[in-house]
Tab-separated table of C-alpha atoms in Angstrom:
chain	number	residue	atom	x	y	z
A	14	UNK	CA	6.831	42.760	14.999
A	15	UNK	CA	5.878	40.960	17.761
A	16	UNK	CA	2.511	39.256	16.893
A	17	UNK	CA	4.558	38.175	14.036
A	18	UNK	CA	7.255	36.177	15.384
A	19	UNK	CA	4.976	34.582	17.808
A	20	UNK	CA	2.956	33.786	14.863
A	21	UNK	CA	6.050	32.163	13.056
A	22	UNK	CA	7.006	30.693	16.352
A	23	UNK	CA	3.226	29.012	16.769
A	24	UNK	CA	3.297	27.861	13.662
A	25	UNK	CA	6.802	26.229	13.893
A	26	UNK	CA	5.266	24.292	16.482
A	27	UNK	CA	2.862	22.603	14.445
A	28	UNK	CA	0.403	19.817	16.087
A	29	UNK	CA	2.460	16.727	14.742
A	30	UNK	CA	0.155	15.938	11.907
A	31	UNK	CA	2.488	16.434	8.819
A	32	UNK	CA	4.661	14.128	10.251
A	33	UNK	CA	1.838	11.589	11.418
A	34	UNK	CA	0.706	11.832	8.022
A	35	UNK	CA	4.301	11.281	6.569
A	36	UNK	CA	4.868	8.211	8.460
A	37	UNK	CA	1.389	7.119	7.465
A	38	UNK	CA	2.573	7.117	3.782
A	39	UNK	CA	6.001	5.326	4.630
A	40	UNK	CA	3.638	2.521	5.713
A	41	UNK	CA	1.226	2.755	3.690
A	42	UNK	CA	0.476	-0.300	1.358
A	43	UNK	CA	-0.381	2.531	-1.478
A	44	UNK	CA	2.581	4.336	-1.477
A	45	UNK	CA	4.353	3.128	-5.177
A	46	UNK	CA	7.057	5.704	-4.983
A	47	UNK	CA	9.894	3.352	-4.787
A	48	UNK	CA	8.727	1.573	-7.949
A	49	UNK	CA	9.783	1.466	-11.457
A	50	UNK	CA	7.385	2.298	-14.525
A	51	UNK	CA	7.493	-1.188	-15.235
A	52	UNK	CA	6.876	-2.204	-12.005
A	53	UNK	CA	3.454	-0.012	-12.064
A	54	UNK	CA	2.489	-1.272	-15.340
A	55	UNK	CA	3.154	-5.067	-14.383
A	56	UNK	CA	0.888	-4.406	-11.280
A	57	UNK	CA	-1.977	-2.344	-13.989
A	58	UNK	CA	-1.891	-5.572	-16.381
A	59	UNK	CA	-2.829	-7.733	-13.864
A	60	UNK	CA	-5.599	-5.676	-12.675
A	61	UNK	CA	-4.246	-5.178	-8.846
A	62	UNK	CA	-7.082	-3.469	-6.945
A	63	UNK	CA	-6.482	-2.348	-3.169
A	64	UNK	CA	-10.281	-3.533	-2.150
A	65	UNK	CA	-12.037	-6.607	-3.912
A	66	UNK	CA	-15.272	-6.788	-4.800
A	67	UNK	CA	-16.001	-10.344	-4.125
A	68	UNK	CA	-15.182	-10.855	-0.344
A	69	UNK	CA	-13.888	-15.022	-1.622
A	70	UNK	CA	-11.310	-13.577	-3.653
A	71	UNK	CA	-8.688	-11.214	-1.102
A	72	UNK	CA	-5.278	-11.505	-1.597
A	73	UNK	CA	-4.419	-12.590	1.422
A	74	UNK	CA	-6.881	-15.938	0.024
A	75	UNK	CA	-4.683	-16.031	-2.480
A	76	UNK	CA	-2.074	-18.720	-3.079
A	77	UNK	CA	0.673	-16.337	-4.656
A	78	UNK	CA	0.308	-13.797	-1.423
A	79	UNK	CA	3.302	-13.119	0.699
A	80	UNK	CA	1.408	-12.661	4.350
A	81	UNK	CA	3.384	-9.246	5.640
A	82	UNK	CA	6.574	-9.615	7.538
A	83	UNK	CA	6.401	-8.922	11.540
A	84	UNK	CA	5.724	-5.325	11.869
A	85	UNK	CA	4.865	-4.633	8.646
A	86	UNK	CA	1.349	-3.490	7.603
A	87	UNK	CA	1.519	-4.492	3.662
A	88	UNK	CA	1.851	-8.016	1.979
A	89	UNK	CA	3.495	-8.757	-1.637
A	90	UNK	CA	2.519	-10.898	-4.503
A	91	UNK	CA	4.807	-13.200	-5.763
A	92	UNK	CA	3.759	-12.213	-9.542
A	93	UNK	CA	4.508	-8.479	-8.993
A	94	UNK	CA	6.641	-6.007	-6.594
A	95	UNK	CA	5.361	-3.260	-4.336
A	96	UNK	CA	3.110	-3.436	-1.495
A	97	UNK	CA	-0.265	-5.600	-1.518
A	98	UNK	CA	-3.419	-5.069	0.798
A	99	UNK	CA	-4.509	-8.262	2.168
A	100	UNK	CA	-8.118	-7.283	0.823
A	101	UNK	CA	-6.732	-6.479	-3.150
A	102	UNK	CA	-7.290	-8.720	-5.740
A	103	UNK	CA	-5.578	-9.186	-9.432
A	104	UNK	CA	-6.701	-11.193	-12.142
A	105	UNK	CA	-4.489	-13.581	-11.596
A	106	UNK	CA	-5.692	-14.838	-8.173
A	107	UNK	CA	-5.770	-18.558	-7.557
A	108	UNK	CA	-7.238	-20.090	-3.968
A	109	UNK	CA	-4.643	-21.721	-1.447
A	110	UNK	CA	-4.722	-25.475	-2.082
């Protein structure tokens, strides 16, 4: 009875990951959870990737980026909601003038 509760009681403990990991997601500039179905499917028809493939055309090169507010880790777009990595791309990107 006793190596059990001080089993319970280690693993109550925990080493802090979950809720690193948790907070991780909260910022996070993948975490859609707070957006609609046709939120999602506005970002999927203009082909929003997280990581470009051609290093000229990032988001944050892009004239319709919103640069991330102080503190915050994720940008926006102004064609589409949710979160936007500075190094996405869409179809839609147009160079700063």
């Amino acid at each position: 009875m006793l190596l059990l509760t001080g089993g319970l009681l280690a693993a109550g403990c925990g080493d802090g990951k979950k809720e690193n990991k948790a907070e991780e997601k909260l910022t996070s500039c993948q975490d859609y959870s707070h957006l609609t179905e046709e939120d999602l499917a506005a970002r999927k028809k203009l082909g929003y990737t997280d990581a470009s493939p051609d290093p000229e055309k990032h988001c944050r090169l892009c004239n319709l980026y919103k640069p991330p507010k102080e503190g915050a880790k994720c940008g926006g777009c102004l064609l589409f909601k949710g979160p936007v990595e500075a190094e996405g791309t869409c179809t839609y990107w147009a160079p700063q003038t």
